């Protein structure tokens, strides 16, 4: 660029105050370089892109669907206009969008609604832009040095001549012609290792790379090179080849187009295609990485609960375990399957379930218990049926692995000869199908006005002569170590108070909860939990709940009124909470305000801190989840349902073979043979805190996009990409308080660290939430190892 040309340019730059000065200048010369002030308008005409001098590559609007365009680069001289790069793969633009190279040297685009995005907006102003014959789109500054090039920002494809440095990733597409970001990554890690792994599974199973170059630990930074003759290798800073990834086999090389793409199915493949304008053929595979794996062995290929079968072409076919499962997205079977029936321990009855048997199918991960003495397939089935936590079992070589959903990495596997047993709900008893969120039981203690219920009172008094005096007595000795003033009720009293167990509020662990009114000096609304007789654990839970909750008193814990222990009847009486559960509140039709949500987070954290630190002997709740947080009349959160809680002697931790808690909120150490500590509640609180912040469920299988299915993974990505605001999109109040959003997200991410010792104590959590101590950046838990 000569000084004479520079002068007017500088003047233009100086005077261009508008970021996008749209000059609708169209050029008939497709290979003309793009000069400052040029705009390309999306349309089906030729002018919506520019081609490289040889005509082999094009840059511009790439039509993906009727009226849908990506801003991208593609092979222009072949019939299959293969896309190799895109600036907006997840947000296609419509007709009427404009790519602009602004007068002040930035490159960006404006969609048809006027929304602007930048491709390059650095301070070093670009003065020219062109699509090169290598397939790179390059921006040069006035000194002719590159300020930006598409080769440095690959999407899913590398081209000959392209090399990437450590810290750069390729991300697969969702499907062959669905260019949205998919679930597989080729990560060129900063330790020099080149790895393939699946994103979005951090909280399900350890995330292990399914391919690794094994080049970590080199002394100098490495570069991943796709050289012009089509060889893929890693070099160090003195240009020595450290590892060869794949070698070119096409000859002569200049007769072929080549590319290396991370395909949607998780394989990184090198392709070639003979350069011949009349060639209607498509790309041929040159090499595949990893080369020693079949398509079903790529982690997560068939999503959650699905399983993978290879068809005749050795291609993936995803199936659901049974007809009472359906594909999460019928148009994208890779997303996995959801069960169309309810599962879990709420009002569990063995009679409602049967098994679907799948021979030679395996879900290798996520078992919580292994039974290996004297097993056969029938016993394995019975063991799973008797256990309300068990959603499926794998029987193989006289062993039985009990598993919970979601199941991961399912595949056909004839060599091991295993059998998958999937628990299916046969019957849906009339009132059992209330949704999880309706778990209303103890809700907001408050005394209702006597006059309003005078009639009812009269009825109750007349019919059942409820004692009016409040009776204080000691709990029977069968309940260990409890001195309290709980009221022992007669079964008939509670039957009367609930009008014959008429109004069911929902399910707690091992029993149903009914609403009632009782007269204890004043009229008190109560919630009565009746434990199911059929569940053996019920008895244990009854004792636990009374002994645990009986000794607590905190404004964020639900209050126990009394109990009934008569014959084979076991009932627990709580104060009634009028505003339902946190689950209803968070995931209901009206989104609670940000202020309400932060207040709830504070209250719940304080309640758990009380259990851990301020009780006589620490209590681990073991089942912290939104269904177990109830809201009283003033929306004060109260922790409820202590049926699974553990009392620990001070400084004591125990390992217990029973897994407690609810799928998804359960800390990973339950699945390992390590001691259980109060940190399991910290973990569950962390998951719930993220739900409170985002107003989204921890897992939402109805989300078509992989990245939002597991909330913690999505939060994790948004946080590390500096996009925390995306989590509270549309929530003005939260967006105005984005620092607090970020603080809570950081606290949440600290709480869900895999290693319990890294998680903060509940006391520290409370201080972090209140802002009395700083919250550091949580350690990245997704480091990939091979
Ligand atoms: C476009 O720009 C490139 C790189 O600056 C240059 O080599 C080429 O000659 C230019 N082509 C035209 C047609 O101006
Ligand atoms: C684009 O240009 C080519 C060659 O110049 C021409 O054959 C074709 O008809 C044009 N297409 C459109 C949609 O204008
Ligand atoms: C550059 O673009 C990015 C992404 O669109 C945006 O976040 C950033 O604020 C922009 N910077 C400037 C200086 O405009
Ligand atoms: C690059 O690798 C070669 C061969 O392994 C080695 O001799 C050389 O020291 C390495 N260079 C650096 C900067 O580490
Ligand atoms: C590409 O790499 C291969 C293998 O190292 C080498 O033989 C070839 O000369 C290289 N090609 C170029 C253009 O550097
Ligand atoms: C599946 O694709 C069809 C046709 O493209 C569309 O009408 C339908 O809404 C899609 N279904 C889902 C669940 O996305």
PDB file of C-alpha atoms and ligand atoms in Angstrom, residues 227-231 233 241 244 247, ligand 5:
ATOM      1  CA  UNK A 227       1.014 -29.539   5.361  1.00  0.00           C
ATOM      2  CA  UNK A 228       0.451 -28.754   1.722  1.00  0.00           C
ATOM      3  CA  UNK A 229       1.099 -32.277   0.601  1.00  0.00           C
ATOM      4  CA  UNK A 230      -1.554 -33.551   2.968  1.00  0.00           C
ATOM      5  CA  UNK A 231       0.364 -34.898   5.964  1.00  0.00           C
ATOM      6  CA  UNK A 233       1.683 -34.093  12.231  1.00  0.00           C
ATOM      7  CA  UNK A 241       8.200 -33.725  13.936  1.00  0.00           C
ATOM      8  CA  UNK A 244       2.753 -38.169  12.835  1.00  0.00           C
ATOM      9  CA  UNK A 247       0.244 -39.537   6.138  1.00  0.00           C
TER      10      UNK A 247
HETATM   11  C1  LIG B   5       4.748 -32.605   4.321  1.00  0.00           C
HETATM   12  O1  LIG B   5       5.213 -33.573   5.225  1.00  0.00           O
HETATM   13  C2  LIG B   5       5.800 -34.719   4.631  1.00  0.00           C
HETATM   14  C3  LIG B   5       6.128 -35.680   5.728  1.00  0.00           C
HETATM   15  O2  LIG B   5       6.869 -35.038   6.725  1.00  0.00           O
HETATM   16  C4  LIG B   5       7.024 -34.299   3.835  1.00  0.00           C
HETATM   17  O3  LIG B   5       7.569 -35.427   3.196  1.00  0.00           O
HETATM   18  C5  LIG B   5       6.595 -33.268   2.792  1.00  0.00           C
HETATM   19  O4  LIG B   5       7.721 -32.784   2.118  1.00  0.00           O
HETATM   20  C6  LIG B   5       5.900 -32.118   3.460  1.00  0.00           C
HETATM   21  N1  LIG B   5       5.382 -31.233   2.439  1.00  0.00           N
HETATM   22  C7  LIG B   5       5.581 -29.918   2.445  1.00  0.00           C
HETATM   23  C8  LIG B   5       4.983 -29.158   1.339  1.00  0.00           C
HETATM   24  O5  LIG B   5       6.180 -29.389   3.364  1.00  0.00           O
END
